[in-house]
Amino acid sequence: MDTQKKVLITRKLPEDAEKALLARGYAVDINEKEKTLSKRQFISLITKKDYDAVLCLLTDKIDAEVFDAAPSVKIFSNYATGFDNIDVEEAKKRGVAIANAPAPMTPTAVAEHVFALLFSIGKRVIEADRFVRAGKYKGWVPLLFLGADFSDKTLGLVGAGRIGEKVANIGRAMGLKIIYTDVARNKNIEEKGAEYVENLEKLLPMADFVSLHVPLLPSTKHLMNEKTLRLMKPTAYLINTSRGPVIDEKALDRALEEKVIAGAGIDVFEFEPKVVRGLRKRNNVVLTPHIASASLVTRTQMAQIAAENIIEFLEGKPVTYLIK
Ligand code: GLV
């Protein structure tokens, strides 16, 4: 009988994952196609063999249909911190293990991207870059591309977990006042001066910059909507590096159209990879394609952790990043 464990990696990753799994003697298949898989393609891929484990992506939708189709797979290790692509309750019912990959460097990489977006939109970097490339720069102009001021402003964090905390640290180093709201208090940032605000409705009118750091849950879907966007200052900027559906994207598009807020920096989209058409046309939004954690070190650590989850599981050890 073939006892070699079979592992599938659903898309090309930093090679550390494959190396670690091969070193344990597992048979490793990698889907080399550089394309997001539909549900049908995903199921067809993971049922090619009786895989024991699948190292999957946040773009792979994993639910009852998948568990039914691939009963041999006993662990799905998600190459991401977030795991809203997986029906964890359904997995639990069937005894399928789910793990994630919150790499040590993820909060730093994401926090840096928050400020990349904030500076890009506030200082109008992308707009100005397009202007110069189009040959429109004809000489210095006093009122050309006036942008945001950052000193003595208030940064409002919606969610202050590992990532929110890093954003707070960078913000503080820049001299921003930090306020935050969350379901749980974060004493670390409070000790360094961050002020806790009891709810979103109170926080939004106080902040010059709002950055979202909540997981996608039924309670956080459309947290930013027609109504809450209107609670922000008209001079404020909204940054989202969490999950797209945390913002009602059509409402954001309208808010930017009507100048309800000054601008936005968006890395994640409600209907990813689709982007609401209006957003793609606006100058008061900067868009990046879900790359906040895309630093080489972070993505490599994620590969190592996602593989290690599988190794721990297949060796009968406690899985460090098991979703319970
Ligand atoms: C990326 O979005 C992640 O959840 O790691």
Coordinates of C-alpha atoms and ligand atoms in Angstrom, one line a residue:
M1 CA 0.0 0.0 0.0
D2 CA 1.2 3.5 -0.8
T3 CA 1.7 5.2 2.5
Q4 CA 3.5 8.3 1.2
K5 CA 1.5 11.4 2.2
K6 CA 0.2 13.5 -0.6
V7 CA 0.1 17.2 -0.4
L8 CA -1.2 19.7 -2.9
I9 CA -0.2 23.4 -3.1
T10 CA -2.9 25.2 -5.1
R11 CA -0.6 27.9 -6.6
K12 CA 3.1 28.8 -7.0
L13 CA 4.4 30.2 -3.7
P14 CA 7.9 30.9 -2.3
E15 CA 9.6 27.6 -2.7
D16 CA 10.2 27.2 1.1
A17 CA 6.8 25.4 1.4
E18 CA 7.6 22.8 -1.2
K19 CA 11.1 22.3 0.2
A20 CA 9.9 21.7 3.8
L21 CA 7.2 19.3 2.7
L22 CA 9.6 17.3 0.4
A23 CA 12.1 17.1 3.2
R24 CA 9.5 15.2 5.2
G25 CA 9.2 12.7 2.4
Y26 CA 5.7 13.8 1.2
A27 CA 4.7 13.7 -2.4
V28 CA 4.0 17.3 -3.3
D29 CA 2.1 18.6 -6.3
I30 CA 2.0 22.2 -7.2
N31 CA -0.6 23.8 -9.5
E32 CA 1.6 25.8 -11.8
K33 CA -1.3 27.7 -13.5
E34 CA -1.1 31.4 -12.7
K35 CA -4.8 31.9 -12.5
T36 CA -7.4 32.2 -9.8
L37 CA -9.4 29.0 -9.6
S38 CA -13.1 28.8 -9.9
K39 CA -14.9 26.5 -7.5
R40 CA -15.2 23.9 -10.2
Q41 CA -11.5 24.1 -11.1
F42 CA -10.5 24.0 -7.5
I43 CA -12.6 20.8 -6.9
S44 CA -11.3 19.2 -10.0
L45 CA -7.7 20.0 -8.9
I46 CA -7.9 18.7 -5.4
T47 CA -9.7 15.5 -6.4
K48 CA -7.0 14.5 -9.0
K49 CA -5.4 12.4 -6.3
D50 CA -6.4 11.3 -2.8
Y51 CA -4.6 14.2 -1.2
D52 CA -4.0 14.1 2.6
A53 CA -3.4 17.9 2.9
V54 CA -4.0 21.0 0.8
L55 CA -2.0 24.2 1.1
C56 CA -4.6 26.7 -0.2
L57 CA -5.0 30.4 -1.0
L58 CA -7.4 33.0 0.2
T59 CA -8.9 33.0 -3.3
D60 CA -9.9 29.3 -2.9
K61 CA -13.4 29.0 -1.6
I62 CA -13.7 26.1 0.7
D63 CA -17.0 24.8 1.9
A64 CA -19.3 21.8 2.3
E65 CA -19.2 21.1 -1.4
V66 CA -15.4 20.9 -1.3
F67 CA -15.3 18.8 1.8
D68 CA -17.8 16.4 0.2
A69 CA -15.8 16.2 -3.0
A70 CA -12.4 15.6 -1.3
P71 CA -13.0 13.4 1.7
S72 CA -9.3 12.3 1.8
V73 CA -8.2 15.9 2.6
K74 CA -7.9 16.2 6.4
I75 CA -6.3 19.6 6.6
F76 CA -6.5 22.8 4.6
S77 CA -3.7 25.2 5.5
N78 CA -4.5 28.7 4.3
Y79 CA -1.7 30.8 2.9
A80 CA -3.1 33.9 4.7
T81 CA -3.8 35.4 8.0
G82 CA -7.5 35.8 7.2
F83 CA -9.6 32.6 6.6
D84 CA -13.0 34.0 5.6
N85 CA -12.7 32.0 2.4
I86 CA -13.2 28.8 4.5
D87 CA -16.4 27.6 6.2
V88 CA -14.7 26.7 9.5
E89 CA -17.9 25.6 11.2
E90 CA -18.5 23.1 8.4
A91 CA -14.9 21.9 8.6
K92 CA -15.3 21.3 12.3
K93 CA -18.4 19.3 11.9
R94 CA -16.5 17.0 9.6
G95 CA -13.3 16.8 11.6
V96 CA -11.3 18.6 8.9
A97 CA -8.5 20.8 10.3
I98 CA -8.1 24.4 9.2
A99 CA -5.0 26.4 9.8
N100 CA -3.8 29.8 8.9
A101 CA -0.4 31.5 8.4
P102 CA -0.1 34.7 10.5
A103 CA 3.6 35.3 9.8
P104 CA 5.6 37.3 12.3
M105 CA 6.3 40.0 9.6
T106 CA 2.7 40.3 8.4
P107 CA 1.7 43.1 10.7
T108 CA 4.9 45.1 9.8
A109 CA 4.4 44.6 6.0
V110 CA 0.7 45.5 6.2
A111 CA 1.3 48.5 8.4
E112 CA 3.9 49.8 6.0
H113 CA 1.4 49.4 3.2
V114 CA -1.2 51.3 5.2
F115 CA 1.2 54.3 5.2
A116 CA 2.2 53.8 1.6
L117 CA -1.5 54.2 0.7
L118 CA -2.0 57.0 3.1
F119 CA 0.9 59.0 1.8
S120 CA 0.1 58.2 -1.8
I121 CA -3.5 59.4 -1.5
G122 CA -2.8 62.3 0.9
K123 CA 0.2 63.6 -1.0
R124 CA -1.5 62.8 -4.4
V125 CA 1.6 60.9 -5.5
I126 CA -0.1 58.8 -8.2
E127 CA -2.1 61.7 -9.6
A128 CA 1.0 63.8 -9.7
D129 CA 3.1 61.0 -11.3
R130 CA 0.5 60.6 -14.1
F131 CA 0.6 64.4 -14.6
V132 CA 4.3 64.5 -15.1
R133 CA 4.4 61.4 -17.3
A134 CA 1.6 63.0 -19.5
G135 CA 4.0 65.9 -20.1
K136 CA 1.7 68.3 -18.3
Y137 CA 4.3 69.8 -16.0
K138 CA 5.0 73.2 -17.5
G139 CA 6.6 74.9 -14.4
W140 CA 6.2 75.3 -10.7
V141 CA 2.7 76.4 -9.6
P142 CA 1.8 77.5 -6.0
L143 CA -1.5 75.7 -6.0
L144 CA -0.6 72.6 -7.9
F145 CA -1.6 69.3 -6.2
L146 CA -2.3 70.7 -2.7
G147 CA -2.5 67.7 -0.4
A148 CA -3.1 66.6 3.1
D149 CA -1.1 67.7 6.2
F150 CA -0.1 64.9 8.5
S151 CA 1.4 66.5 11.6
D152 CA -0.8 66.7 14.7
K153 CA -3.6 64.8 13.0
T154 CA -5.6 61.9 14.4
L155 CA -5.4 58.4 13.2
G156 CA -8.4 56.3 14.0
L157 CA -8.0 52.5 14.0
V158 CA -10.9 50.2 13.6
G159 CA -9.5 47.1 15.1
A160 CA -6.3 47.0 17.1
G161 CA -5.0 43.4 16.9
R162 CA -1.5 42.5 15.7
I163 CA -1.8 44.7 12.6
G164 CA -3.6 47.6 14.1
E165 CA -1.0 47.7 16.8
K166 CA 1.9 48.0 14.3
V167 CA 0.0 50.8 12.5
A168 CA -0.4 52.6 15.8
N169 CA 3.4 52.3 16.4
I170 CA 4.3 53.8 13.1
G171 CA 1.6 56.5 13.4
R172 CA 2.9 57.5 16.8
A173 CA 6.4 57.8 15.5
M174 CA 5.0 60.2 12.9
G175 CA 3.5 62.3 15.7
L176 CA -0.1 61.3 15.0
K177 CA -2.6 61.1 17.8
I178 CA -3.9 57.5 17.9
I179 CA -7.5 56.6 18.7
Y180 CA -9.0 53.1 18.3
T181 CA -12.1 51.1 18.7
D182 CA -12.3 47.3 19.0
V183 CA -14.3 44.6 20.7
A184 CA -11.3 44.1 23.0
R185 CA -9.1 46.6 24.6
N186 CA -5.4 46.7 23.6
K187 CA -3.4 47.7 26.7
N188 CA -0.1 47.8 24.8
I189 CA -1.2 50.7 22.6
E190 CA -3.1 52.4 25.4
E191 CA 0.1 52.4 27.5
K192 CA 1.8 54.2 24.7
G193 CA -0.9 56.8 24.6
A194 CA -3.6 55.5 22.3
E195 CA -7.1 56.5 23.3
Y196 CA -9.9 53.9 23.3
V197 CA -13.2 55.0 21.8
E198 CA -16.2 52.9 22.6
N199 CA -17.6 52.6 19.2
L200 CA -17.2 53.2 15.5
E201 CA -19.9 56.0 15.4
K202 CA -17.9 58.0 18.0
L203 CA -14.5 57.3 16.4
L204 CA -15.3 58.3 12.8
P205 CA -16.0 62.0 13.4
M206 CA -12.8 62.3 15.5
A207 CA -10.3 60.9 12.9
D208 CA -8.5 62.5 10.1
F209 CA -7.3 59.1 8.8
V210 CA -9.3 55.9 9.4
S211 CA -7.6 52.5 8.9
L212 CA -9.6 49.3 9.0
H213 CA -8.0 46.2 10.8
V214 CA -10.9 43.9 11.5
P215 CA -11.4 40.3 10.2
L216 CA -14.4 39.8 7.8
L217 CA -17.3 38.5 9.9
P218 CA -21.0 38.9 9.6
S219 CA -20.7 41.7 12.1
T220 CA -18.0 43.5 10.2
K221 CA -19.5 43.2 6.7
H222 CA -20.3 46.7 5.4
L223 CA -19.0 48.3 8.6
M224 CA -18.3 51.2 6.3
N225 CA -21.5 52.0 4.5
E226 CA -23.5 55.0 3.3
K227 CA -24.3 56.0 6.9
T228 CA -20.9 55.4 8.5
L229 CA -19.0 57.0 5.7
R230 CA -21.0 60.2 6.3
L231 CA -19.8 60.2 9.9
M232 CA -16.2 60.8 8.7
K233 CA -14.9 64.3 8.3
P234 CA -15.1 65.6 4.7
T235 CA -11.3 66.1 4.9
A236 CA -10.7 62.6 6.1
Y237 CA -9.1 59.6 4.3
L238 CA -10.1 56.0 4.6
I239 CA -7.6 53.1 4.2
N240 CA -8.6 49.5 3.8
T241 CA -6.0 46.6 4.0
S242 CA -8.3 44.2 5.8
R243 CA -11.0 42.5 3.6
G244 CA -13.0 44.1 0.8
P245 CA -16.5 43.5 2.1
V246 CA -15.8 45.4 5.2
I247 CA -16.6 48.4 3.0
D248 CA -19.8 48.7 0.9
E249 CA -17.8 49.5 -2.2
K250 CA -20.7 51.1 -4.1
A251 CA -21.3 53.4 -1.1
L252 CA -17.6 54.3 -1.0
D253 CA -17.7 55.1 -4.7
R254 CA -20.7 57.4 -4.2
A255 CA -19.0 59.0 -1.1
L256 CA -15.9 59.7 -3.2
E257 CA -18.0 61.1 -6.1
E258 CA -19.9 63.4 -3.7
K259 CA -16.8 64.4 -1.8
V260 CA -18.3 63.1 1.4
I261 CA -14.7 62.2 2.3
A262 CA -11.4 63.5 0.9
G263 CA -10.1 60.2 -0.4
A264 CA -9.3 56.5 0.1
G265 CA -6.5 54.0 -0.2
I266 CA -7.9 50.6 -1.0
D267 CA -5.9 47.3 -1.2
V268 CA -8.9 44.9 -0.9
F269 CA -12.1 44.8 -2.8
E270 CA -15.7 43.7 -2.1
F271 CA -15.9 41.7 -5.3
E272 CA -12.3 40.8 -5.7
P273 CA -10.7 40.7 -8.2
K274 CA -13.4 43.0 -9.7
V275 CA -13.3 46.6 -8.7
V276 CA -16.4 48.8 -8.8
R277 CA -16.0 50.7 -12.1
G278 CA -16.4 54.2 -10.6
L279 CA -13.4 53.7 -8.3
R280 CA -11.1 52.9 -11.2
K281 CA -11.9 56.3 -12.7
R282 CA -11.4 58.5 -9.7
N283 CA -8.4 60.5 -8.7
N284 CA -9.4 60.6 -5.0
V285 CA -8.7 57.0 -4.5
V286 CA -5.5 54.9 -4.7
L287 CA -5.9 51.2 -5.5
T288 CA -3.5 48.3 -5.0
P289 CA -4.3 44.6 -5.8
H290 CA -4.3 43.0 -2.4
I291 CA -0.6 43.3 -1.8
A292 CA -0.4 44.7 1.7
S293 CA 1.5 41.6 2.9
A294 CA 3.5 41.3 -0.2
S295 CA 7.1 41.7 1.0
L296 CA 9.5 38.9 0.2
V297 CA 10.2 38.1 3.9
T298 CA 6.5 38.1 4.8
R299 CA 5.4 35.9 1.9
T300 CA 8.3 33.5 2.6
Q301 CA 7.4 33.2 6.3
M302 CA 3.8 32.6 5.3
A303 CA 5.0 29.7 3.1
Q304 CA 7.0 28.2 5.9
I305 CA 4.2 28.5 8.4
A306 CA 1.6 27.1 6.0
A307 CA 3.8 24.1 5.3
E308 CA 4.7 23.6 9.0
N309 CA 1.0 23.4 9.8
I310 CA 0.7 20.5 7.4
I311 CA 3.8 18.8 8.8
E312 CA 2.6 19.1 12.4
F313 CA -0.8 17.7 11.4
L314 CA 0.5 14.8 9.4
E315 CA 3.0 13.9 12.2
G316 CA 0.2 13.9 14.7
K317 CA 1.5 16.9 16.6
P318 CA -0.5 19.9 17.8
V319 CA -0.9 22.3 14.9
T320 CA 0.4 25.7 16.0
Y321 CA -1.9 27.8 13.9
L322 CA -5.0 25.6 14.0
I323 CA -8.2 27.6 13.8
K324 CA -10.3 26.4 16.7
Ligands
GLV1 C1 -3.9 38.5 3.4 O1 -4.8 39.2 3.1 C2 -3.9 37.7 4.5 O2 -5.0 37.4 5.2 O3 -2.8 37.1 4.9

